[in-house]
Each structure stands twice: as structure tokens, then as C-alpha cells.
Amino acid sequence: MSLVSLREKRLVIVGGGSGIGRRIAADAHAAGAEVVFAGRNPERFTEPGIRAEFADLGDESSLETLAGKVGELDYLITLAAAPANGPVATLERDAITRAFDAKVIGPLLLAKHFAPRFRAGGAIVLFSGVAAWRPQPERAVMATTNGAVAFLAEALAVDLAPIRVNAVSPGIVDSGAWDRLGEAKDGFFRRTAESNPARRVGTTADISAATLSVLANPFITGTTLHVDGGGRLS
């Protein structure tokens, strides 16, 4: 296989404070990459050997500043999300705008400011989600923003070529995000596993491995990789 090593590559992860982002950062660092994490609360990211910087996907000036601090890079991943869930009749414009800033507008502006800084063989991974392919009640904004990410990956792959641009679309993953369900979490995961063709929920390791493989494969671009256990089909 002709896969690019992560050793001595500079990887920027934006909005990666979740379990998934932290796992990707740790795995990339272990594989020899220089990892820069950027988010609105960089002080919360204290993993050894990983640099943390401020970035707000709703503030273009912060993205321009981040690009200047990072300098040249090889890979960029953006995982941020700002869900605006609820019945359409109750949605507020500001919440919808924040959701699009996190998933669509912010990543587009990241591409604007980082594209000139990519070294040869550079690649971007955007994060979509299974909600785009399995819309649910009270998830209209989530479905729409995640769907837009898939089209954005295709558009940027053409616009920024030869920089490669892909999207990863996770399904239900035990990343810590579902801990808010409390005792109901186990039942939710059990029902998800029963309906998924893979018969399990995802792990952060599943998503990290898929994401890094997309970065490392020089012949994949303009593609959305579904890492959802077949959840979009269930």
C-alpha cells in the first residue's frame, strides 16, 4: 500500500475537544505527527506533547491568526459542532447560525486561510455525521449542516486541488457525548447496536483510525467515508 507516514507531519485539529478529537490527537502524536489543537478553550487541552491554540469558527479573524501561528502544515481536521436541535417552530436564528458556523462556514474559512500554507501532499478532513442520511424529528439543522459538509468536501477537493479534501461521517460513538443520558445511555447503545448492521456502537478508536487512514491515503479526495456501523442503512 502507498500510504503516507504521519511522522514529522504537522497536523492541526480544530474543535477537537471531544473524545473523538482527543483520540485522533493522541493517535497522531503517537505516530510521530506534530499536533496542534485549536479551540475556544485551549486551556482544557492538556495532553503532553500537543500544542494548544485559540480558535473560534464563528470569528474569521481568529482563524487567520491561527493560520499565521501555525505556519506551514500537512494536515487539517475540523470536528467542531454546535447542535441547534428542537422543533422547527422553536428554532432561533442565532442557534442556526452557530451550527452553520461550526460545520460549514467556519471550515470554509479555515480552507481560505490555511490553503496557501499546505505542503505538498496536504489534506483536509471535515466531519459530517449520520444524521444527514437518517433525518430524525427535531434534528433538521443537524441533518442539513452534516449534509452540507459532504458537498463542501467535494467542492473544496476540486477548488483546492491538489490539496485533498474528504469528510468522515461517524455514527453513534461512545465518545463521552452520550454520558448526558445517564442511566438511559446503556439502553440507547443497546438499541443502536441491535439495529446497526455492525451490531455495535462505535468507539473513538474506530473514528480515529478511519480519519488518519483518509489523511494518509494519497488517492482519496472528494469522498465522504461513513464510519457508522451501517447506521445510515438501519
C-alpha positions as CSV (number, residue, x, y, z in Angstrom):
1,M,0.0,0.0,0.0
2,S,1.2,3.5,-0.8
3,L,0.3,5.3,2.5
4,V,2.0,8.4,3.7
5,S,3.6,8.3,7.1
6,L,2.4,10.7,9.8
7,R,6.0,11.0,11.2
8,E,7.1,14.7,11.3
9,K,3.9,15.8,9.7
10,R,2.2,18.9,11.2
11,L,-1.5,18.2,11.9
12,V,-3.9,20.9,13.1
13,I,-7.1,19.8,14.8
14,V,-9.8,22.4,15.2
15,G,-12.7,21.9,17.6
16,G,-11.3,18.6,18.8
17,G,-12.0,18.9,22.5
18,S,-14.4,15.9,22.3
19,G,-13.4,12.3,22.9
20,I,-13.0,11.7,19.2
21,G,-10.8,14.7,18.7
22,R,-8.6,13.8,21.7
23,R,-8.2,10.3,20.5
24,I,-7.2,11.5,17.0
25,A,-4.7,13.9,18.5
26,A,-3.2,11.2,20.8
27,D,-3.0,8.6,18.0
28,A,-1.4,11.1,15.5
29,H,1.1,12.2,18.1
30,A,1.9,8.6,18.9
31,A,2.5,8.0,15.1
32,G,5.1,10.8,15.1
33,A,3.0,13.8,14.0
34,E,3.4,17.3,15.4
35,V,-0.1,18.1,16.6
36,V,-1.7,21.5,17.2
37,F,-5.1,21.5,18.8
38,A,-7.2,24.7,18.4
39,G,-10.5,25.6,20.0
40,R,-12.3,28.2,22.0
41,N,-11.0,26.7,25.3
42,P,-7.4,25.6,24.6
43,E,-6.5,25.6,28.3
44,R,-8.7,22.4,28.6
45,F,-6.5,20.5,26.2
46,T,-3.5,19.5,28.4
47,E,-2.3,16.3,26.7
48,P,1.5,16.1,26.8
49,G,3.4,17.0,23.7
50,I,0.4,18.6,22.0
51,R,0.3,22.3,21.4
52,A,-2.9,24.2,22.1
53,E,-4.1,27.4,20.4
54,F,-7.2,29.6,20.4
55,A,-9.7,29.4,17.5
56,D,-13.4,30.3,17.2
57,L,-15.0,29.1,14.0
58,G,-17.5,31.9,14.3
59,D,-14.7,34.5,14.2
60,E,-12.8,34.7,11.0
61,S,-10.0,36.9,12.5
62,S,-9.2,34.1,15.0
63,L,-8.8,31.6,12.1
64,E,-6.5,34.0,10.2
65,T,-4.4,34.5,13.4
66,L,-4.3,30.7,13.9
67,A,-3.0,30.1,10.4
68,G,-0.3,32.7,11.0
69,K,0.8,31.0,14.2
70,V,0.8,27.5,12.7
71,G,2.7,28.4,9.5
72,E,3.2,25.5,7.1
73,L,1.2,22.4,7.7
74,D,0.5,19.0,6.2
75,Y,-3.0,18.1,7.5
76,L,-6.0,19.9,8.9
77,I,-9.0,18.3,10.6
78,T,-12.1,20.2,11.8
79,L,-14.5,18.4,14.2
80,A,-16.5,21.3,15.7
81,A,-20.2,21.1,16.1
82,A,-22.8,23.4,17.7
83,P,-26.1,21.5,17.6
84,A,-29.3,23.5,17.2
85,N,-31.8,20.8,18.0
86,G,-35.5,21.1,18.6
87,P,-38.8,21.5,16.7
88,V,-38.5,23.8,13.7
89,A,-41.2,26.1,15.2
90,T,-38.9,26.8,18.2
91,L,-35.6,27.3,16.4
92,E,-33.7,30.6,16.9
93,R,-31.7,32.2,14.1
94,D,-28.6,32.7,16.3
95,A,-28.5,29.0,17.1
96,I,-28.9,28.0,13.5
97,T,-26.1,30.4,12.5
98,R,-23.8,29.0,15.2
99,A,-24.5,25.5,13.8
100,F,-23.6,26.5,10.3
101,D,-20.5,28.4,11.6
102,A,-19.2,25.3,13.2
103,K,-19.9,22.8,10.5
104,V,-19.9,24.7,7.2
105,I,-18.9,28.4,7.2
106,G,-16.0,28.0,9.7
107,P,-14.4,25.1,7.8
108,L,-14.8,27.0,4.6
109,L,-12.9,30.0,6.2
110,L,-10.3,27.6,7.6
111,A,-9.7,26.4,4.0
112,K,-9.4,30.1,2.9
113,H,-6.7,30.9,5.4
114,F,-4.8,27.6,5.5
115,A,-4.8,26.5,1.9
116,P,-1.8,28.7,0.9
117,R,0.2,27.1,3.8
118,F,-0.1,23.4,2.9
119,R,3.0,21.5,2.0
120,A,3.0,19.1,-0.9
121,G,0.6,16.1,-0.2
122,G,-1.6,18.2,2.1
123,A,-5.1,17.1,3.1
124,I,-8.1,18.3,4.9
125,V,-10.7,16.2,6.7
126,L,-14.1,17.7,7.6
127,F,-16.6,16.0,10.0
128,S,-20.1,15.2,8.9
129,G,-22.5,12.8,10.6
130,V,-25.1,10.1,10.2
131,A,-27.9,12.5,10.9
132,A,-27.6,13.8,7.3
133,W,-28.6,10.3,5.9
134,R,-31.1,9.5,8.6
135,P,-33.0,12.6,9.5
136,Q,-34.9,12.5,12.7
137,P,-37.6,14.8,14.2
138,E,-36.2,17.9,15.9
139,R,-32.8,17.4,14.1
140,A,-33.5,19.4,10.9
141,V,-30.5,21.7,11.4
142,M,-28.2,18.8,12.3
143,A,-29.2,16.9,9.3
144,T,-28.8,19.9,7.0
145,T,-25.4,21.0,8.3
146,N,-24.0,17.5,8.2
147,G,-25.3,17.0,4.6
148,A,-23.7,20.3,3.6
149,V,-20.3,19.1,4.9
150,A,-20.4,16.2,2.4
151,F,-21.0,18.6,-0.5
152,L,-18.4,21.0,0.8
153,A,-15.8,18.3,0.8
154,E,-16.5,17.6,-2.9
155,A,-16.4,21.3,-3.8
156,L,-13.2,22.0,-1.9
157,A,-11.5,18.9,-3.3
158,V,-12.0,20.5,-6.8
159,D,-11.3,24.1,-5.8
160,L,-8.2,23.4,-3.7
161,A,-6.6,20.6,-5.8
162,P,-4.1,19.1,-5.4
163,I,-4.8,19.5,-1.6
164,R,-7.1,16.6,-0.9
165,V,-10.4,17.2,1.0
166,N,-12.6,14.5,2.4
167,A,-15.3,14.1,5.1
168,V,-15.7,11.5,7.8
169,S,-19.3,10.7,8.8
170,P,-19.5,9.0,12.2
171,G,-22.5,7.2,13.5
172,I,-23.3,6.7,17.2
173,V,-20.0,6.6,19.0
174,D,-19.2,6.1,22.7
175,S,-17.2,9.3,22.9
176,G,-18.5,10.7,26.1
177,A,-21.0,12.9,24.4
178,W,-23.8,10.5,25.3
179,D,-23.0,10.4,29.0
180,R,-25.6,13.1,29.5
181,L,-28.2,10.4,29.1
182,G,-27.2,8.9,32.5
183,E,-28.7,5.5,33.2
184,A,-30.5,5.7,29.8
185,K,-27.2,5.5,27.9
186,D,-26.9,1.7,28.1
187,G,-30.3,1.2,26.7
188,F,-29.8,3.6,23.9
189,F,-26.5,1.9,23.0
190,R,-28.1,-1.5,23.2
191,R,-30.9,-0.5,20.8
192,T,-28.4,1.2,18.4
193,A,-26.3,-2.0,18.3
194,E,-29.3,-4.2,17.7
195,S,-30.4,-2.1,14.7
196,N,-26.9,-1.5,13.2
197,P,-25.7,-4.0,10.6
198,A,-22.4,-4.0,12.5
199,R,-24.3,-4.9,15.7
200,R,-22.3,-2.5,17.9
201,V,-21.8,1.2,18.6
202,G,-18.6,2.9,17.6
203,T,-15.5,3.8,19.6
204,T,-13.2,6.7,19.4
205,A,-10.6,4.3,18.1
206,D,-12.8,3.4,15.2
207,I,-13.2,7.0,14.1
208,S,-9.5,7.9,14.7
209,A,-8.3,5.0,12.6
210,A,-10.6,5.9,9.8
211,T,-9.7,9.6,9.9
212,L,-5.9,9.0,9.9
213,S,-6.2,6.5,7.1
214,V,-8.0,9.0,4.9
215,L,-5.3,11.6,5.6
216,A,-2.6,9.1,4.8
217,N,-4.0,7.7,1.5
218,P,-2.8,10.0,-1.3
219,F,-5.5,8.8,-3.8
220,I,-8.7,9.6,-1.8
221,T,-10.3,13.0,-2.3
222,G,-13.8,14.4,-2.5
223,T,-15.2,11.5,-0.6
224,T,-17.3,11.0,2.5
225,L,-16.2,8.0,4.5
226,H,-19.1,6.5,6.5
227,V,-17.9,5.1,9.8
228,D,-21.3,4.4,11.3
229,G,-21.6,0.6,11.5
230,G,-24.1,0.8,8.7
231,G,-26.3,3.1,10.8
232,R,-27.5,5.1,7.9
233,L,-28.9,1.9,6.4
234,S,-30.8,0.7,9.5
